[in-house]
């Protein structure tokens, strides 16, 4: 930061200069003026100016200088309000450094009721951010409910309530239901309202449920806008498709994939046979080439389909995306275009890129900053690497090194050595031996700047790579992966080689015991637990999500708890899957929080 400064005529002039600099976004200039004020002040106002300088720098994303200023303040001399402000600035610094647990540790003591409302509101907001960054959306919602008591501005209250609603929407239903009994305070009222919104997904009469809720919570602060959203969900979901056409390959090289999807789709349909919504379903062969899907699509529309599910292959999906849909269409893959311009097209599949992005966010939430990446050679590995890199660097993480490996090999030593810089260590040994003309006692020294490894691999490769990482002195580095690392069924003898690997996967796989549809499918088709098990889940979710697509489109923060994950509609009507996390222990996946 520059040290030269013009000599102002008074402290008042400096203060006005600081405020004007902050207004025009010159955060460094504002901080400089506040520091000048602090230099010329010897009373309690000095600490206040130093806090102003730290806050200005932090607002400009100058985290380290802000931290240095804060560290130089003797907090024992601060008044109650200044001490709280110092704690909130320290929490903002911790969040900027991806340390939500540290932020929460600094915000444990509740603010005194007599503190300014703005400080109390900021305290709650920061706690909510830290909880959300830690994955605890329930606690985040609770903090925002408490925050509302410190707000008076109507727009701020509206934004705060939207934050509460979005945090609750991120929770599975069983968490919302936990300890929902009296006393009926504002927080439990919010949770019950969120449960009513979930009930609309199953076709319940939410109007009557809202009337009961109003009697139970007559003074609840939830705005009419939020309650109106719940009622609007019901109205939007009334117009459900009655004639569904399913376009899947029934012939050709991927017919077995189409069969798995069809069986999952039908299993979900028959599971709902006692419910009010029962559309007619007709299947069409989308064929083995993109040309066949065009005629199958046209035929389905001509025969009265008001909703289409499919096609499956990337080539067929691209054809439908180019030719544009004539009825709402849920494609079971993603077009090559990053953004669909057709609002009737929905894209839903098991994209590895989505999982790579979730690995980036999980590793970031776990407090890591510097990544090593190992992916297979070829187009699939490059797609995964690009998706991981994009989100990891957007979060602020550093990708130190990425290596590709030949998937057909059994020995990945060369790739691992390059990843860990062991090859450079060996080169240094060779150079020393050449200079000294003698053999040296030597143990390779791997790089020490990495926090974790992202390993994109299928089971065979993972079971070879993980032991080789340990052999090459990287056994203590956390290893993250996508669902592809797990075959989808327990195999402790084989999977002990990938113990401690952390990976994401769908509830269909990780919580199979709680899934009646999966049990039905495996009873009817015993091979369903094999290599295509996740496609059965995709087929089941493709059926169940149809009635709620309007809701997910209108209210983008809403979620649907599916078998392939917690589903949410994103940009380009792309159905995004939030997966669960597990870690191998004794060859068996175990929940990872």
Coordinates of C-alpha atoms in Angstrom, one line a residue:
X1 CA 0.0 0.0 0.0
X2 CA 1.4 3.5 -0.9
X3 CA 2.8 5.3 2.1
X4 CA 2.8 8.9 0.6
X5 CA -0.1 11.1 1.4
X6 CA -1.2 14.6 1.1
X7 CA -1.4 16.5 4.3
X8 CA -5.1 17.3 5.0
X9 CA -6.1 20.4 6.9
X10 CA -8.2 18.5 9.5
X11 CA -9.3 15.2 10.7
X12 CA -12.7 16.1 9.3
X13 CA -11.3 16.4 5.9
X14 CA -9.6 13.0 6.1
X15 CA -12.8 11.4 7.2
X16 CA -14.7 12.9 4.3
X17 CA -12.0 11.8 1.9
X18 CA -12.2 8.3 3.3
X19 CA -16.0 8.2 2.9
X20 CA -15.9 9.5 -0.6
X21 CA -13.2 7.0 -1.6
X22 CA -15.4 4.2 -0.2
X23 CA -18.4 5.5 -2.1
X24 CA -16.6 5.3 -5.4
X25 CA -15.2 1.9 -4.7
X26 CA -11.6 2.9 -4.0
X27 CA -11.2 0.7 -0.9
X28 CA -7.4 1.1 -0.8
X29 CA -7.8 4.8 -0.8
X30 CA -10.4 4.7 2.0
X31 CA -8.2 2.4 4.1
X32 CA -5.2 4.8 3.6
X33 CA -7.2 7.7 4.9
X34 CA -8.5 5.7 7.9
X35 CA -4.9 4.7 8.8
X36 CA -3.9 8.4 8.6
X37 CA -6.7 9.3 11.0
X38 CA -5.6 6.5 13.3
X39 CA -2.0 7.9 13.3
X40 CA -3.2 11.3 14.4
X41 CA -5.6 10.0 17.0
X42 CA -4.6 8.7 20.5
X43 CA -7.9 8.1 22.2
X44 CA -10.4 5.3 21.7
X45 CA -11.3 6.6 18.3
X46 CA -8.0 5.2 17.0
X47 CA -9.2 1.6 17.3
X48 CA -12.3 2.6 15.5
X49 CA -10.4 4.0 12.5
X50 CA -8.2 0.9 12.4
X51 CA -11.3 -1.3 12.2
X52 CA -12.6 1.0 9.5
X53 CA -9.4 0.5 7.5
X54 CA -9.5 -3.3 7.9
X55 CA -13.1 -3.4 6.9
X56 CA -12.4 -1.2 3.8
X57 CA -9.5 -3.5 2.7
X58 CA -11.6 -6.6 3.2
X59 CA -14.3 -5.1 1.1
X60 CA -11.8 -4.7 -1.7
X61 CA -10.7 -8.3 -1.2
X62 CA -7.3 -7.3 0.3
X63 CA -7.5 -10.0 3.0
X64 CA -3.9 -10.2 4.2
X65 CA -3.4 -6.5 4.8
X66 CA -6.8 -6.4 6.6
X67 CA -5.7 -9.3 8.8
X68 CA -2.4 -7.5 9.6
X69 CA -4.2 -4.4 10.8
X70 CA -6.7 -6.4 12.9
X71 CA -3.8 -8.3 14.5
X72 CA -2.3 -5.0 15.6
X73 CA -5.3 -4.0 17.6
X74 CA -5.3 -4.7 21.3
X75 CA -8.8 -6.1 21.7
X76 CA -8.6 -5.9 25.5
X77 CA -8.9 -2.1 25.2
X78 CA -12.0 -2.1 23.0
X79 CA -15.5 -1.2 24.1
X80 CA -18.4 -3.7 23.7
X81 CA -19.5 -2.5 20.2
X82 CA -15.9 -2.2 18.9
X83 CA -15.1 -5.7 20.2
X84 CA -18.1 -7.1 18.4
X85 CA -17.0 -5.3 15.2
X86 CA -13.5 -6.8 15.5
X87 CA -15.0 -10.3 15.8
X88 CA -17.2 -9.8 12.7
X89 CA -14.2 -8.6 10.7
X90 CA -12.2 -11.5 11.9
X91 CA -15.0 -13.8 10.9
X92 CA -15.2 -12.3 7.4
X93 CA -11.4 -12.8 7.1
X94 CA -11.8 -16.5 8.1
X95 CA -14.6 -17.0 5.5
X96 CA -12.5 -15.3 2.8
X97 CA -9.8 -17.8 3.7
X98 CA -12.2 -20.8 3.5
X99 CA -12.2 -21.4 7.2
X100 CA -15.9 -21.5 8.3
X101 CA -15.2 -23.4 11.5
X102 CA -12.8 -20.7 12.5
X103 CA -15.4 -18.0 11.8
X104 CA -17.9 -19.9 13.9
X105 CA -15.4 -20.2 16.8
X106 CA -14.9 -16.5 16.8
X107 CA -18.7 -15.8 16.9
X108 CA -19.7 -18.1 19.7
X109 CA -20.6 -15.5 22.3
X110 CA -24.1 -14.1 21.7
X111 CA -24.3 -10.3 21.0
X112 CA -25.6 -8.1 23.9
X113 CA -29.1 -6.9 23.3
X114 CA -28.0 -3.3 23.7
X115 CA -25.6 -3.4 20.7
X116 CA -26.6 -1.5 17.5
X117 CA -29.1 -3.5 15.4
X118 CA -26.7 -3.4 12.4
X119 CA -24.0 -5.2 14.4
X120 CA -26.4 -7.8 15.7
X121 CA -27.8 -8.4 12.1
X122 CA -24.2 -8.7 10.8
X123 CA -23.3 -11.2 13.5
X124 CA -26.3 -13.5 12.5
X125 CA -25.6 -13.1 8.8
X126 CA -22.0 -14.2 9.3
X127 CA -23.0 -17.2 11.4
X128 CA -25.5 -18.2 8.7
X129 CA -22.8 -17.9 6.0
X130 CA -20.4 -20.0 8.1
X131 CA -23.0 -22.7 8.7
X132 CA -24.0 -22.7 5.1
X133 CA -20.3 -23.0 4.0
X134 CA -20.0 -26.0 6.5
X135 CA -23.1 -27.7 4.9
X136 CA -25.3 -27.1 7.9
X137 CA -28.3 -25.5 6.2
X138 CA -30.6 -26.1 9.2
X139 CA -28.4 -24.0 11.5
X140 CA -28.0 -21.4 8.7
X141 CA -31.8 -21.0 8.5
X142 CA -32.1 -20.7 12.3
X143 CA -29.5 -17.8 12.3
X144 CA -31.5 -16.0 9.6
X145 CA -34.7 -16.4 11.6
X146 CA -33.0 -14.8 14.6
X147 CA -31.5 -12.1 12.4
X148 CA -34.9 -10.8 11.4
X149 CA -35.4 -9.3 14.9
X150 CA -32.6 -6.8 14.1
X151 CA -34.0 -5.7 10.7
X152 CA -36.3 -2.8 10.1
X153 CA -35.9 -2.2 6.3
X154 CA -38.7 -3.9 4.3
X155 CA -36.3 -4.9 1.5
X156 CA -33.8 -6.3 3.9
X157 CA -36.5 -8.4 5.6
X158 CA -37.7 -9.7 2.3
X159 CA -34.2 -10.7 1.3
X160 CA -33.6 -12.3 4.7
X161 CA -36.8 -14.4 4.3
X162 CA -35.7 -15.5 0.9
X163 CA -32.5 -16.6 2.5
X164 CA -34.4 -18.6 5.1
X165 CA -36.5 -20.3 2.4
X166 CA -33.6 -21.2 0.3
X167 CA -31.7 -22.7 3.3
X168 CA -34.7 -24.8 4.1
X169 CA -35.2 -25.9 0.5
X170 CA -31.6 -27.3 0.6
X171 CA -32.6 -29.8 3.4
X172 CA -33.9 -33.3 3.0
X173 CA -37.4 -33.9 4.3
X174 CA -36.3 -36.1 7.3
X175 CA -34.1 -33.2 8.6
X176 CA -37.0 -30.7 8.3
X177 CA -39.2 -33.1 10.3
X178 CA -36.8 -33.6 13.1
X179 CA -38.0 -32.3 16.4
X180 CA -40.9 -30.4 14.8
X181 CA -43.1 -30.7 17.9
X182 CA -44.1 -27.7 20.1
X183 CA -43.3 -25.2 21.3
X184 CA -44.5 -23.6 18.0
X185 CA -41.9 -20.9 17.7
X186 CA -41.0 -18.9 14.5
X187 CA -38.3 -21.4 13.4
X188 CA -40.5 -24.5 13.7
X189 CA -43.2 -22.5 11.8
X190 CA -40.7 -22.0 8.9
X191 CA -39.9 -25.6 8.9
X192 CA -43.5 -26.7 8.8
X193 CA -44.2 -24.2 6.0
X194 CA -41.3 -25.8 4.0
X195 CA -42.8 -29.3 4.7
X196 CA -46.1 -28.1 3.2
X197 CA -44.2 -26.9 0.1
X198 CA -42.7 -30.4 -0.1
X199 CA -46.2 -32.0 0.2
X200 CA -47.2 -30.2 -3.0
X201 CA -44.7 -32.3 -4.9
X202 CA -46.9 -35.3 -4.0
X203 CA -50.1 -33.7 -5.1
X204 CA -51.4 -32.8 -1.6
X205 CA -54.0 -30.0 -1.1
X206 CA -51.7 -27.4 0.3
X207 CA -54.5 -24.8 0.5
X208 CA -56.1 -26.7 3.4
X209 CA -52.7 -27.3 5.0
X210 CA -51.8 -23.6 4.8
X211 CA -55.1 -22.7 6.6
X212 CA -54.2 -25.2 9.4
X213 CA -50.7 -23.7 9.5
X214 CA -52.1 -20.2 9.9
X215 CA -54.1 -21.3 12.9
X216 CA -51.1 -22.9 14.5
X217 CA -48.9 -19.8 13.8
X218 CA -51.2 -16.8 13.9
X219 CA -48.4 -14.3 14.4
X220 CA -45.7 -15.9 12.2
X221 CA -43.5 -13.3 10.4
X222 CA -43.4 -15.2 7.0
X223 CA -44.5 -12.8 4.3
X224 CA -47.5 -13.2 2.1
X225 CA -45.1 -13.5 -0.8
X226 CA -43.5 -16.7 0.7
X227 CA -47.0 -18.2 1.5
X228 CA -48.1 -17.2 -2.0
X229 CA -45.2 -19.1 -3.5
X230 CA -46.3 -22.3 -1.7
X231 CA -49.9 -21.8 -3.0
X232 CA -48.6 -21.0 -6.5
X233 CA -46.7 -24.3 -6.5
X234 CA -50.1 -26.1 -6.2
X235 CA -51.6 -24.1 -9.1
X236 CA -48.7 -24.6 -11.3
X237 CA -48.6 -28.4 -10.7
X238 CA -52.3 -28.9 -11.7
X239 CA -51.5 -28.8 -15.4
X240 CA -49.6 -32.1 -15.5
X241 CA -49.0 -34.1 -18.8
X242 CA -51.5 -36.9 -19.4
X243 CA -49.8 -38.6 -22.3
X244 CA -46.1 -39.3 -22.0
X245 CA -44.0 -40.6 -24.8
X246 CA -40.6 -42.2 -23.9
X247 CA -37.9 -42.2 -26.6
X248 CA -35.2 -44.8 -25.8
X249 CA -33.0 -47.0 -27.8
X250 CA -34.6 -50.4 -28.1
X251 CA -32.1 -51.7 -30.7
X252 CA -28.5 -51.1 -31.5
X253 CA -25.3 -51.0 -29.3
X254 CA -26.9 -49.1 -26.4
X255 CA -30.2 -51.0 -26.2
X256 CA -29.2 -52.4 -22.8
X257 CA -28.9 -48.8 -21.4
X258 CA -32.4 -48.0 -22.8
X259 CA -33.8 -51.2 -21.2
X260 CA -32.4 -50.2 -17.7
X261 CA -33.9 -46.7 -18.0
X262 CA -37.3 -48.1 -19.2
X263 CA -37.5 -50.5 -16.3
X264 CA -36.7 -47.8 -13.7
X265 CA -39.2 -45.5 -15.3
X266 CA -42.0 -48.1 -15.2
X267 CA -41.1 -49.1 -11.6
X268 CA -41.7 -45.6 -10.4
X269 CA -44.9 -45.4 -12.4
X270 CA -46.4 -48.5 -10.8
X271 CA -45.2 -47.4 -7.4
X272 CA -47.6 -44.4 -7.8
X273 CA -50.6 -46.5 -8.9
X274 CA -52.7 -45.5 -5.8
X275 CA -52.0 -41.8 -6.3
X276 CA -54.1 -39.3 -8.2
X277 CA -51.6 -38.7 -11.0
X278 CA -51.5 -41.6 -13.5
X279 CA -50.6 -40.5 -17.0
X280 CA -50.6 -42.9 -20.0
X281 CA -47.2 -44.0 -21.1
X282 CA -46.0 -45.1 -24.6
X283 CA -42.5 -46.2 -25.6
X284 CA -40.9 -45.4 -28.9
X285 CA -37.6 -46.8 -30.3
X286 CA -35.2 -43.9 -30.8
X287 CA -33.0 -46.2 -32.8
X288 CA -29.2 -46.3 -33.1
X289 CA -28.7 -43.1 -35.0
X290 CA -29.7 -39.4 -34.7
X291 CA -31.9 -39.6 -37.8
X292 CA -34.1 -42.2 -36.3
X293 CA -34.9 -40.1 -33.3
X294 CA -36.3 -37.3 -35.4
X295 CA -39.0 -39.6 -36.9
X296 CA -39.7 -41.2 -33.5
X297 CA -40.2 -37.7 -32.0
X298 CA -42.5 -36.5 -34.8
X299 CA -44.5 -39.7 -34.5
X300 CA -44.9 -39.4 -30.7
X301 CA -46.2 -35.8 -31.1
X302 CA -48.6 -36.8 -34.0
X303 CA -50.0 -39.5 -31.8
X304 CA -50.9 -37.1 -29.0
X305 CA -48.0 -37.0 -26.6
X306 CA -48.0 -33.8 -24.5
X307 CA -44.7 -34.6 -22.8
X308 CA -41.6 -36.5 -24.1
X309 CA -38.9 -38.2 -22.1
X310 CA -35.7 -38.9 -24.0
X311 CA -33.7 -39.3 -26.1
X312 CA -30.6 -40.8 -24.4
X313 CA -27.5 -40.6 -26.5
X314 CA -25.5 -37.3 -26.9
X315 CA -25.9 -37.4 -30.7
X316 CA -29.7 -37.8 -30.5
X317 CA -29.9 -35.1 -27.8
X318 CA -28.0 -32.7 -30.0
X319 CA -30.4 -33.3 -32.9
X320 CA -33.5 -32.5 -30.8
X321 CA -31.8 -29.4 -29.3
X322 CA -31.1 -28.1 -32.8
X323 CA -34.5 -28.9 -34.3
X324 CA -36.3 -27.5 -31.2
X325 CA -39.0 -29.2 -29.2
X326 CA -42.6 -28.9 -30.0
X327 CA -43.8 -30.2 -26.6
X328 CA -42.1 -30.1 -23.2
X329 CA -39.2 -32.6 -23.4
X330 CA -37.0 -34.1 -20.7
X331 CA -33.8 -35.2 -22.4
X332 CA -31.8 -37.9 -20.6
X333 CA -28.4 -36.4 -21.5
X334 CA -26.9 -33.0 -22.1
X335 CA -26.5 -31.1 -25.4
X336 CA -23.1 -29.8 -26.4
X337 CA -24.4 -26.3 -26.1
X338 CA -23.8 -24.9 -22.6
X339 CA -27.1 -23.1 -22.7
X340 CA -30.4 -24.2 -24.2
X341 CA -32.4 -21.5 -25.9
X342 CA -35.6 -23.6 -25.9
X343 CA -37.6 -23.2 -22.7
X344 CA -39.4 -26.5 -23.4
X345 CA -36.3 -28.5 -23.3
X346 CA -35.0 -30.0 -20.0
X347 CA -31.7 -31.7 -19.7
X348 CA -31.2 -34.5 -17.1
X349 CA -28.5 -37.1 -17.0
X350 CA -25.5 -38.5 -15.1
X351 CA -22.9 -36.1 -16.3
X352 CA -19.4 -36.8 -14.9
X353 CA -18.7 -33.0 -15.1
X354 CA -21.3 -32.3 -12.4
X355 CA -19.6 -34.7 -10.1
X356 CA -16.2 -33.2 -10.7
X357 CA -17.6 -29.8 -9.8
X358 CA -19.0 -31.3 -6.6
X359 CA -15.6 -32.7 -5.7
X360 CA -14.2 -29.2 -6.1
X361 CA -16.8 -27.8 -3.7
X362 CA -16.5 -30.6 -1.2
X363 CA -12.7 -30.3 -1.0
X364 CA -13.0 -26.5 -0.6
X365 CA -15.6 -27.0 2.2
X366 CA -13.1 -29.4 3.9
X367 CA -10.6 -26.5 4.0
X368 CA -8.3 -27.5 1.2
X369 CA -6.7 -25.0 -1.1
X370 CA -4.1 -26.7 -3.3
X371 CA -5.0 -29.6 -5.6
X372 CA -3.3 -32.4 -7.5
X373 CA -5.4 -34.1 -10.2
X374 CA -5.0 -37.5 -11.9
X375 CA -7.4 -38.3 -14.7
X376 CA -7.5 -40.9 -17.5
X377 CA -6.3 -40.1 -21.0
X378 CA -9.0 -39.3 -23.5
X379 CA -12.0 -37.1 -24.0
X380 CA -13.8 -38.3 -20.8
X381 CA -10.8 -37.4 -18.6
X382 CA -10.4 -34.0 -20.2
X383 CA -14.1 -33.2 -19.6
X384 CA -13.8 -34.1 -16.0
X385 CA -10.5 -32.2 -15.6
X386 CA -11.9 -29.1 -17.2
X387 CA -15.1 -29.0 -15.1
X388 CA -13.0 -29.5 -11.9
X389 CA -10.5 -26.9 -12.9
X390 CA -13.2 -24.3 -13.7
X391 CA -15.0 -24.6 -10.4
X392 CA -11.9 -25.1 -8.3
X393 CA -10.2 -21.9 -9.6
X394 CA -13.5 -20.0 -9.4
X395 CA -13.6 -20.9 -5.7
X396 CA -10.1 -19.5 -5.2
X397 CA -8.3 -22.9 -5.1
X398 CA -4.9 -23.5 -6.8
X399 CA -4.4 -26.4 -9.2
X400 CA -0.8 -27.3 -8.7
X401 CA -0.5 -30.2 -11.2
X402 CA -2.6 -32.4 -13.4
X403 CA -1.5 -35.7 -15.0
X404 CA -3.2 -38.1 -17.3
X405 CA -2.8 -41.9 -17.2
X406 CA -3.5 -44.7 -19.7
X407 CA -6.5 -46.5 -18.4
X408 CA -5.5 -49.9 -19.7
X409 CA -2.2 -49.9 -17.8
X410 CA -1.5 -51.6 -14.5
X411 CA 1.5 -49.5 -13.5
X412 CA 1.0 -45.8 -13.0
X413 CA 4.3 -45.1 -11.3
X414 CA 5.6 -42.6 -14.0
X415 CA 2.4 -40.5 -13.9
X416 CA 2.4 -40.5 -10.1
X417 CA 6.0 -39.6 -9.9
X418 CA 5.4 -36.6 -12.1
X419 CA 2.4 -35.6 -10.2
X420 CA 4.3 -35.7 -6.9
X421 CA 7.5 -34.2 -8.3
X422 CA 9.3 -37.4 -7.4
X423 CA 10.9 -37.5 -10.9
X424 CA 12.6 -34.2 -10.1
X425 CA 13.8 -35.6 -6.8
X426 CA 15.3 -38.6 -8.6
X427 CA 16.9 -36.3 -11.2
X428 CA 18.6 -34.3 -8.4
X429 CA 20.0 -37.6 -7.0
X430 CA 21.3 -38.6 -10.3
X431 CA 23.0 -35.3 -10.8
X432 CA 24.7 -35.4 -7.4
X433 CA 25.9 -39.0 -8.0
X434 CA 27.4 -37.8 -11.3
X435 CA 29.2 -34.9 -9.7
X436 CA 30.4 -36.9 -6.7
X437 CA 31.2 -40.1 -8.7
X438 CA 29.6 -42.3 -6.1
X439 CA 26.4 -43.9 -5.1
X440 CA 24.3 -42.1 -2.5
X441 CA 21.9 -43.2 0.2
X442 CA 18.6 -41.7 -1.1
X443 CA 15.0 -41.5 -0.3
X444 CA 12.8 -39.6 -2.8
X445 CA 11.1 -36.5 -1.4
X446 CA 7.7 -35.7 -2.8
X447 CA 6.3 -32.2 -3.1
X448 CA 4.9 -30.8 0.2
X449 CA 2.6 -28.0 -1.1
X450 CA -0.4 -30.1 -2.0
X451 CA -3.5 -30.5 0.3
X452 CA -5.3 -33.3 -1.6
X453 CA -5.5 -35.4 -4.8
X454 CA -8.5 -35.6 -7.0
X455 CA -8.4 -39.0 -8.7
X456 CA -10.9 -39.6 -11.5
X457 CA -11.0 -43.4 -12.0
X458 CA -13.1 -46.4 -12.4
X459 CA -12.9 -49.3 -9.9
X460 CA -10.1 -51.3 -11.6
X461 CA -7.8 -48.2 -12.0
X462 CA -8.6 -46.9 -8.5
X463 CA -7.7 -50.2 -6.8
X464 CA -4.3 -49.9 -8.5
X465 CA -3.7 -46.2 -8.2
X466 CA -4.4 -45.8 -4.5
X467 CA -1.8 -48.4 -3.3
X468 CA 0.7 -46.9 -5.7
X469 CA 0.1 -43.4 -4.2
X470 CA 0.9 -44.9 -0.8
X471 CA 4.0 -46.5 -2.1
X472 CA 5.2 -43.2 -3.5
X473 CA 4.9 -41.4 -0.1
X474 CA 1.5 -39.8 -0.6
X475 CA -0.5 -42.1 1.6
X476 CA -1.5 -39.3 4.0
X477 CA -2.9 -37.0 1.3
X478 CA -6.7 -37.1 1.2
X479 CA -8.0 -38.5 -2.1
X480 CA -11.3 -37.5 -3.5
X481 CA -13.2 -39.1 -6.4
X482 CA -16.5 -39.3 -8.3
X483 CA -19.1 -42.0 -8.2
X484 CA -17.2 -43.9 -10.9
X485 CA -14.7 -45.1 -8.3
X486 CA -17.4 -47.4 -6.9
X487 CA -19.0 -50.3 -8.7
X488 CA -22.3 -49.7 -7.0
X489 CA -22.4 -52.8 -4.9
X490 CA -20.4 -53.8 -1.8
X491 CA -17.2 -55.7 -2.6
X492 CA -15.1 -55.4 0.6
X493 CA -12.3 -57.7 -0.5
X494 CA -11.6 -55.7 -3.6
X495 CA -12.3 -52.2 -2.3
X496 CA -10.0 -52.4 0.7
X497 CA -7.4 -51.1 -1.7
X498 CA -9.3 -47.8 -1.9
X499 CA -9.8 -47.4 1.8
X500 CA -10.1 -43.7 2.9
X501 CA -11.0 -42.5 -0.6
X502 CA -13.8 -39.9 -0.3
X503 CA -16.4 -39.9 -3.1
X504 CA -19.8 -38.7 -4.1
X505 CA -22.7 -40.9 -5.2
X506 CA -26.4 -41.0 -5.5
X507 CA -28.8 -42.1 -2.7
X508 CA -29.9 -45.1 -4.9
X509 CA -26.4 -46.5 -4.3
X510 CA -25.4 -45.3 -0.9
X511 CA -28.8 -45.7 0.8
X512 CA -30.1 -48.8 -1.1
X513 CA -31.7 -50.3 2.1
X514 CA -34.2 -47.3 2.3
X515 CA -35.3 -47.6 -1.3
X516 CA -38.4 -49.7 -2.0
X517 CA -38.3 -49.1 -5.7
X518 CA -34.8 -50.5 -5.9
X519 CA -35.9 -53.6 -4.0
X520 CA -38.8 -54.1 -6.4
X521 CA -36.5 -53.7 -9.4
X522 CA -33.9 -56.2 -8.1
X523 CA -36.6 -58.7 -7.3
X524 CA -38.0 -58.4 -10.8
X525 CA -34.7 -58.0 -12.6
X526 CA -31.9 -59.6 -10.5
X527 CA -29.2 -58.1 -12.8
X528 CA -30.3 -54.6 -11.9
X529 CA -27.6 -54.3 -9.2
X530 CA -25.0 -54.7 -11.9
X531 CA -23.1 -52.1 -14.0
X532 CA -26.3 -50.2 -15.1
X533 CA -27.7 -49.8 -11.6
X534 CA -27.5 -46.0 -11.7
X535 CA -29.5 -45.9 -14.9
X536 CA -32.5 -47.6 -13.2
X537 CA -32.3 -44.7 -10.7
X538 CA -32.2 -42.1 -13.6
X539 CA -35.3 -43.8 -15.1
X540 CA -37.2 -43.6 -11.8
X541 CA -36.3 -40.0 -11.3
X542 CA -37.2 -39.1 -14.9
X543 CA -40.8 -40.3 -14.1
X544 CA -41.1 -38.7 -10.7
X545 CA -39.7 -35.3 -11.6
X546 CA -42.2 -34.7 -14.4
X547 CA -45.0 -33.3 -12.1
X548 CA -42.6 -30.8 -10.4
X549 CA -40.7 -29.4 -13.3
X550 CA -42.9 -26.4 -13.5
X551 CA -42.2 -25.6 -9.8
X552 CA -38.5 -26.1 -10.2
X553 CA -38.5 -23.8 -13.2
X554 CA -40.5 -21.1 -11.6
X555 CA -38.7 -21.2 -8.2
X556 CA -35.0 -22.0 -9.0
X557 CA -34.0 -22.5 -5.4
X558 CA -36.6 -25.2 -4.9
X559 CA -35.3 -28.8 -4.7
X560 CA -36.7 -32.3 -5.3
X561 CA -35.4 -35.3 -3.3
X562 CA -34.7 -37.9 -5.9
X563 CA -33.0 -41.2 -6.1
X564 CA -30.1 -39.9 -8.2
X565 CA -29.6 -37.0 -5.7
X566 CA -31.2 -33.8 -4.5
X567 CA -32.4 -32.3 -7.8
X568 CA -32.5 -28.6 -8.7
X569 CA -33.1 -26.8 -12.0
X570 CA -30.2 -24.6 -13.2
X571 CA -29.2 -22.6 -16.2
X572 CA -30.4 -23.9 -19.5
X573 CA -33.0 -26.1 -17.7
X574 CA -30.2 -28.3 -16.7
X575 CA -31.2 -30.6 -13.8
X576 CA -28.4 -30.5 -11.3
X577 CA -27.9 -33.4 -8.9
X578 CA -26.6 -32.7 -5.4
X579 CA -25.0 -36.0 -4.3
X580 CA -24.2 -37.7 -1.0
X581 CA -20.7 -38.3 0.3
X582 CA -19.0 -41.4 1.5
X583 CA -15.6 -42.7 2.4
X584 CA -14.3 -46.3 2.1
X585 CA -13.5 -48.0 5.4
X586 CA -12.6 -51.7 5.4
X587 CA -13.7 -51.9 1.8
X588 CA -17.2 -50.6 2.4
X589 CA -18.6 -47.0 1.7
X590 CA -19.5 -45.2 5.0
X591 CA -21.2 -41.8 5.3
X592 CA -18.8 -38.9 5.2
X593 CA -19.8 -35.6 6.7

